[in-house]
Amino acid sequence: MSAFIPYRPARIDREESLNRLRQDFAVADGRRTVRMFSPDPIPREAIEWAIRIAGTAPSGAHRQPWFFVAISDPDMKQRIREAAEKEEREFYERKAPPEWLEALAPLGTDFVKSHLTDAPWLIVIFRRDYEPGPDGVRRKNYYMTESVGIAVGFLIQALHRAGFATLTHTPAPMTFLREICRRPQNEKPFLILPVGYPTDDCVVPDLKRKKLAEVAEFVE
Ligand code: IYR
């Protein structure tokens, strides 16, 4: 059993709370997933802070079952792009059922993944399914998918608030990432997150967000 320490964050005044939330909504609503990245560099320190923020996410039994590989190395990005495009070509040309392709049509995606070499950073996120114990006994983690998903949410929002665009990219299958990133067997690739600035001529699909009443109900 771990020790307990006091936690007494100062209360925020009601009006101030609401003001902050309204402003945060405007910022969050300004985020768009980007597929057209400028190669303009982003300092490593920015990525480091964003990963620290991601690491503050809650996790099952506080196991923090995540690992982040941040890549700016052009050779490694090229290798990831080639492996991803191989899988993606297979997906678009053979594996994807027509219904799925129809759902993707408004996004205009295809197997060409130039963002994987254009973006100055790729953050590859791994889900740690268990922790190797000193005696060789595996220590199970809990709610890994949920925990990593929350951490990635924190990561995307932190990067957005710092002015950087991201793309939540999940080539399927993406097992090749474990090998390219030289990660251990207990880690499963979860997501590739290209990070950078949008190009000057960047366009995004004209999508609408669901209204509050479509996604929530209140029982008071
Ligand atoms: N993984 C593919 C296909 C794809 C799937 C979904 I669901 C998207 O929202 C977008 C793309 C790709 O990356 O192109």
Short mmCIF file of C-alpha atoms and ligand atoms in Angstrom, two decimals:
data_model
loop_
_atom_site.label_atom_id
_atom_site.label_comp_id
_atom_site.label_asym_id
_atom_site.label_seq_id
_atom_site.Cartn_x
_atom_site.Cartn_y
_atom_site.Cartn_z
CA MET A 1 0.00 0.00 0.00
CA SER A 2 1.38 3.36 -0.98
CA ALA A 3 1.36 6.32 1.36
CA PHE A 4 -1.17 9.08 0.94
CA ILE A 5 -0.30 12.76 0.71
CA PRO A 6 -2.63 15.76 0.95
CA TYR A 7 -4.17 17.05 -2.26
CA ARG A 8 -5.82 20.46 -1.84
CA PRO A 9 -5.87 22.34 -5.16
CA ALA A 10 -7.22 25.85 -4.72
CA ARG A 11 -10.89 26.20 -5.69
CA ILE A 12 -11.54 28.29 -8.76
CA ASP A 13 -14.36 30.78 -8.64
CA ARG A 14 -17.48 29.68 -10.64
CA GLU A 15 -17.34 32.48 -13.19
CA GLU A 16 -13.64 32.00 -13.69
CA SER A 17 -14.18 28.23 -14.20
CA LEU A 18 -16.77 28.89 -16.87
CA ASN A 19 -14.62 31.50 -18.57
CA ARG A 20 -11.72 29.09 -18.70
CA LEU A 21 -13.89 26.33 -20.14
CA ARG A 22 -15.38 28.59 -22.82
CA GLN A 23 -11.91 29.69 -23.84
CA ASP A 24 -10.59 26.13 -23.75
CA PHE A 25 -13.44 25.04 -25.98
CA ALA A 26 -12.57 27.70 -28.56
CA VAL A 27 -8.96 26.51 -28.54
CA ALA A 28 -9.89 22.81 -28.72
CA ASP A 29 -12.45 23.48 -31.46
CA GLY A 30 -9.72 25.13 -33.51
CA ARG A 31 -7.81 21.84 -33.75
CA ARG A 32 -7.96 19.96 -37.00
CA THR A 33 -6.28 16.73 -38.00
CA VAL A 34 -3.78 17.61 -40.70
CA ARG A 35 -2.39 15.53 -43.56
CA MET A 36 -0.28 18.23 -45.24
CA PHE A 37 2.83 18.93 -43.17
CA SER A 38 5.51 21.55 -43.70
CA PRO A 39 9.05 20.24 -43.10
CA ASP A 40 9.75 23.30 -40.88
CA PRO A 41 11.51 22.07 -37.73
CA ILE A 42 10.07 21.94 -34.23
CA PRO A 43 12.50 21.96 -31.30
CA ARG A 44 13.02 18.68 -29.48
CA GLU A 45 12.26 20.43 -26.19
CA ALA A 46 8.67 21.07 -27.33
CA ILE A 47 8.20 17.36 -28.00
CA GLU A 48 9.76 16.53 -24.63
CA TRP A 49 7.29 18.77 -22.77
CA ALA A 50 4.33 17.38 -24.69
CA ILE A 51 5.38 13.82 -23.82
CA ARG A 52 5.74 14.81 -20.15
CA ILE A 53 2.17 16.14 -20.31
CA ALA A 54 0.96 12.88 -21.90
CA GLY A 55 2.61 11.04 -19.03
CA THR A 56 0.34 12.80 -16.53
CA ALA A 57 -2.65 10.83 -17.86
CA PRO A 58 -4.49 8.57 -15.41
CA SER A 59 -3.82 4.87 -15.97
CA GLY A 60 -5.07 1.52 -14.73
CA ALA A 61 -3.44 0.79 -11.35
CA HIS A 62 -1.08 3.69 -12.20
CA ARG A 63 1.00 1.36 -14.35
CA GLN A 64 1.58 4.10 -16.94
CA PRO A 65 1.55 1.49 -19.71
CA TRP A 66 2.95 3.69 -22.46
CA PHE A 67 6.19 4.38 -24.27
CA PHE A 68 6.91 7.16 -26.75
CA VAL A 69 9.53 7.03 -29.49
CA ALA A 70 10.08 10.51 -30.96
CA ILE A 71 11.78 10.40 -34.34
CA SER A 72 13.25 13.25 -36.36
CA ASP A 73 15.90 11.10 -38.04
CA PRO A 74 15.16 11.23 -41.82
CA ASP A 75 16.35 7.64 -42.50
CA MET A 76 14.12 6.20 -39.82
CA LYS A 77 11.14 8.26 -41.02
CA GLN A 78 11.77 6.99 -44.57
CA ARG A 79 11.84 3.39 -43.38
CA ILE A 80 8.60 3.86 -41.46
CA ARG A 81 6.99 5.46 -44.51
CA GLU A 82 8.01 2.61 -46.80
CA ALA A 83 6.73 -0.06 -44.41
CA ALA A 84 3.48 1.84 -43.76
CA GLU A 85 2.81 2.42 -47.45
CA LYS A 86 3.30 -1.27 -48.17
CA GLU A 87 0.59 -2.15 -45.64
CA GLU A 88 -1.65 0.72 -46.67
CA ARG A 89 -1.51 -0.16 -50.37
CA GLU A 90 -2.67 -3.63 -49.43
CA PHE A 91 -5.47 -2.07 -47.34
CA TYR A 92 -6.76 0.34 -49.99
CA GLU A 93 -6.35 -2.02 -52.95
CA ARG A 94 -7.38 -5.34 -51.44
CA LYS A 95 -8.32 -5.61 -47.79
CA ALA A 96 -10.69 -2.71 -47.14
CA PRO A 97 -14.37 -3.57 -47.52
CA PRO A 98 -16.31 -1.14 -49.81
CA GLU A 99 -18.21 0.27 -46.85
CA TRP A 100 -14.96 1.31 -45.15
CA LEU A 101 -13.61 2.93 -48.33
CA GLU A 102 -16.87 4.83 -48.64
CA ALA A 103 -16.51 6.11 -45.07
CA LEU A 104 -12.97 7.29 -45.85
CA ALA A 105 -13.83 8.94 -49.18
CA PRO A 106 -14.67 12.37 -47.63
CA LEU A 107 -11.20 12.42 -46.01
CA GLY A 108 -9.48 11.90 -49.36
CA THR A 109 -6.94 9.45 -47.91
CA ASP A 110 -4.98 6.93 -49.95
CA PHE A 111 -1.92 4.71 -49.50
CA VAL A 112 0.57 7.53 -50.10
CA LYS A 113 1.78 8.65 -46.67
CA SER A 114 4.03 11.65 -47.42
CA HIS A 115 3.29 13.05 -43.96
CA LEU A 116 5.53 10.31 -42.56
CA THR A 117 8.59 11.93 -44.14
CA ASP A 118 7.38 15.56 -44.38
CA ALA A 119 6.54 16.12 -40.70
CA PRO A 120 9.61 17.10 -38.64
CA TRP A 121 8.70 14.61 -35.90
CA LEU A 122 6.94 11.27 -35.73
CA ILE A 123 5.92 10.18 -32.27
CA VAL A 124 5.33 6.44 -32.23
CA ILE A 125 3.28 5.42 -29.22
CA PHE A 126 3.52 1.93 -27.77
CA ARG A 127 1.16 0.17 -25.38
CA ARG A 128 2.95 -1.87 -22.73
CA ASP A 129 0.91 -4.99 -22.11
CA TYR A 130 2.97 -6.26 -19.20
CA GLU A 131 6.07 -5.35 -17.23
CA PRO A 132 8.94 -7.84 -17.21
CA GLY A 133 9.77 -8.63 -13.58
CA PRO A 134 13.35 -9.15 -12.32
CA ASP A 135 12.62 -12.87 -11.82
CA GLY A 136 11.34 -13.20 -15.37
CA VAL A 137 7.74 -13.23 -14.13
CA ARG A 138 5.43 -11.00 -16.14
CA ARG A 139 3.55 -8.35 -14.20
CA LYS A 140 0.25 -7.70 -15.92
CA ASN A 141 -0.90 -4.16 -16.72
CA TYR A 142 -4.54 -3.05 -16.62
CA TYR A 143 -6.76 -1.10 -19.00
CA MET A 144 -3.79 -0.54 -21.28
CA THR A 145 -5.79 0.58 -24.31
CA GLU A 146 -7.88 3.03 -22.32
CA SER A 147 -4.82 4.39 -20.50
CA VAL A 148 -2.75 4.88 -23.65
CA GLY A 149 -5.76 6.40 -25.44
CA ILE A 150 -6.13 8.98 -22.68
CA ALA A 151 -2.39 9.73 -22.74
CA VAL A 152 -2.50 10.26 -26.50
CA GLY A 153 -5.48 12.59 -26.02
CA PHE A 154 -3.40 14.65 -23.60
CA LEU A 155 -0.50 14.59 -26.08
CA ILE A 156 -2.58 15.77 -29.05
CA GLN A 157 -4.19 18.57 -27.05
CA ALA A 158 -0.85 19.72 -25.57
CA LEU A 159 0.74 19.86 -29.02
CA HIS A 160 -2.26 21.70 -30.42
CA ARG A 161 -2.19 24.28 -27.64
CA ALA A 162 1.50 24.87 -28.38
CA GLY A 163 0.63 25.57 -32.02
CA PHE A 164 1.52 22.23 -33.61
CA ALA A 165 -0.63 20.08 -35.85
CA THR A 166 -0.90 16.31 -35.59
CA LEU A 167 -2.31 13.37 -37.50
CA THR A 168 -3.59 10.28 -35.68
CA HIS A 169 -2.25 7.68 -38.07
CA THR A 170 -2.85 3.95 -37.60
CA PRO A 171 -1.50 1.90 -40.48
CA ALA A 172 -2.88 -1.60 -40.14
CA PRO A 173 -1.19 -3.86 -39.29
CA MET A 174 1.60 -1.82 -37.72
CA THR A 175 3.69 -4.53 -36.11
CA PHE A 176 6.62 -3.35 -38.27
CA LEU A 177 6.98 -0.40 -35.89
CA ARG A 178 8.21 -2.57 -33.04
CA GLU A 179 11.10 -3.78 -35.15
CA ILE A 180 12.00 -0.43 -36.73
CA CYS A 181 11.84 1.32 -33.33
CA ARG A 182 13.64 -1.61 -31.65
CA ARG A 183 11.07 -1.95 -28.89
CA PRO A 184 10.65 -5.06 -26.70
CA GLN A 185 8.06 -7.84 -27.04
CA ASN A 186 5.88 -6.51 -24.21
CA GLU A 187 5.12 -3.38 -26.25
CA LYS A 188 2.52 -3.18 -28.98
CA PRO A 189 2.46 -0.29 -31.48
CA PHE A 190 -0.59 1.87 -30.77
CA LEU A 191 -0.36 4.91 -33.02
CA ILE A 192 1.95 7.03 -35.17
CA LEU A 193 1.54 10.74 -34.53
CA PRO A 194 3.23 12.96 -37.13
CA VAL A 195 3.78 16.42 -35.57
CA GLY A 196 4.55 19.64 -37.39
CA TYR A 197 3.14 22.81 -38.91
CA PRO A 198 0.54 22.61 -41.65
CA THR A 199 1.81 23.63 -45.10
CA ASP A 200 0.86 27.14 -46.25
CA ASP A 201 -1.62 25.63 -48.70
CA CYS A 202 -2.96 23.05 -46.24
CA VAL A 203 -6.62 22.14 -46.62
CA VAL A 204 -8.75 19.94 -44.37
CA PRO A 205 -12.10 18.31 -45.06
CA ASP A 206 -15.12 20.48 -44.30
CA LEU A 207 -16.35 18.41 -41.36
CA LYS A 208 -18.88 19.40 -38.72
CA ARG A 209 -18.69 18.45 -35.07
CA LYS A 210 -21.73 16.96 -33.40
CA LYS A 211 -23.68 19.39 -31.24
CA LEU A 212 -23.74 18.95 -27.47
CA ALA A 213 -27.32 17.61 -27.53
CA GLU A 214 -26.29 14.89 -30.00
CA VAL A 215 -23.51 13.56 -27.80
CA ALA A 216 -24.76 14.17 -24.28
CA GLU A 217 -27.80 14.03 -22.10
CA PHE A 218 -28.16 15.36 -18.60
CA VAL A 219 -30.04 13.60 -15.86
CA GLU A 220 -30.56 16.10 -13.03
N1 IYR B 1 -5.22 3.34 -41.91
C1 IYR B 1 -5.62 3.88 -43.19
C2 IYR B 1 -7.10 4.03 -43.33
C3 IYR B 1 -7.80 5.01 -42.47
C4 IYR B 1 -8.74 4.56 -41.56
C5 IYR B 1 -9.46 5.43 -40.81
I1 IYR B 1 -10.90 4.72 -39.61
C6 IYR B 1 -9.26 6.83 -40.93
O1 IYR B 1 -9.99 7.74 -40.16
C7 IYR B 1 -8.31 7.29 -41.84
C8 IYR B 1 -7.57 6.37 -42.59
C9 IYR B 1 -4.88 5.19 -43.49
O2 IYR B 1 -4.16 5.68 -42.62
O3 IYR B 1 -5.01 5.71 -44.59
#
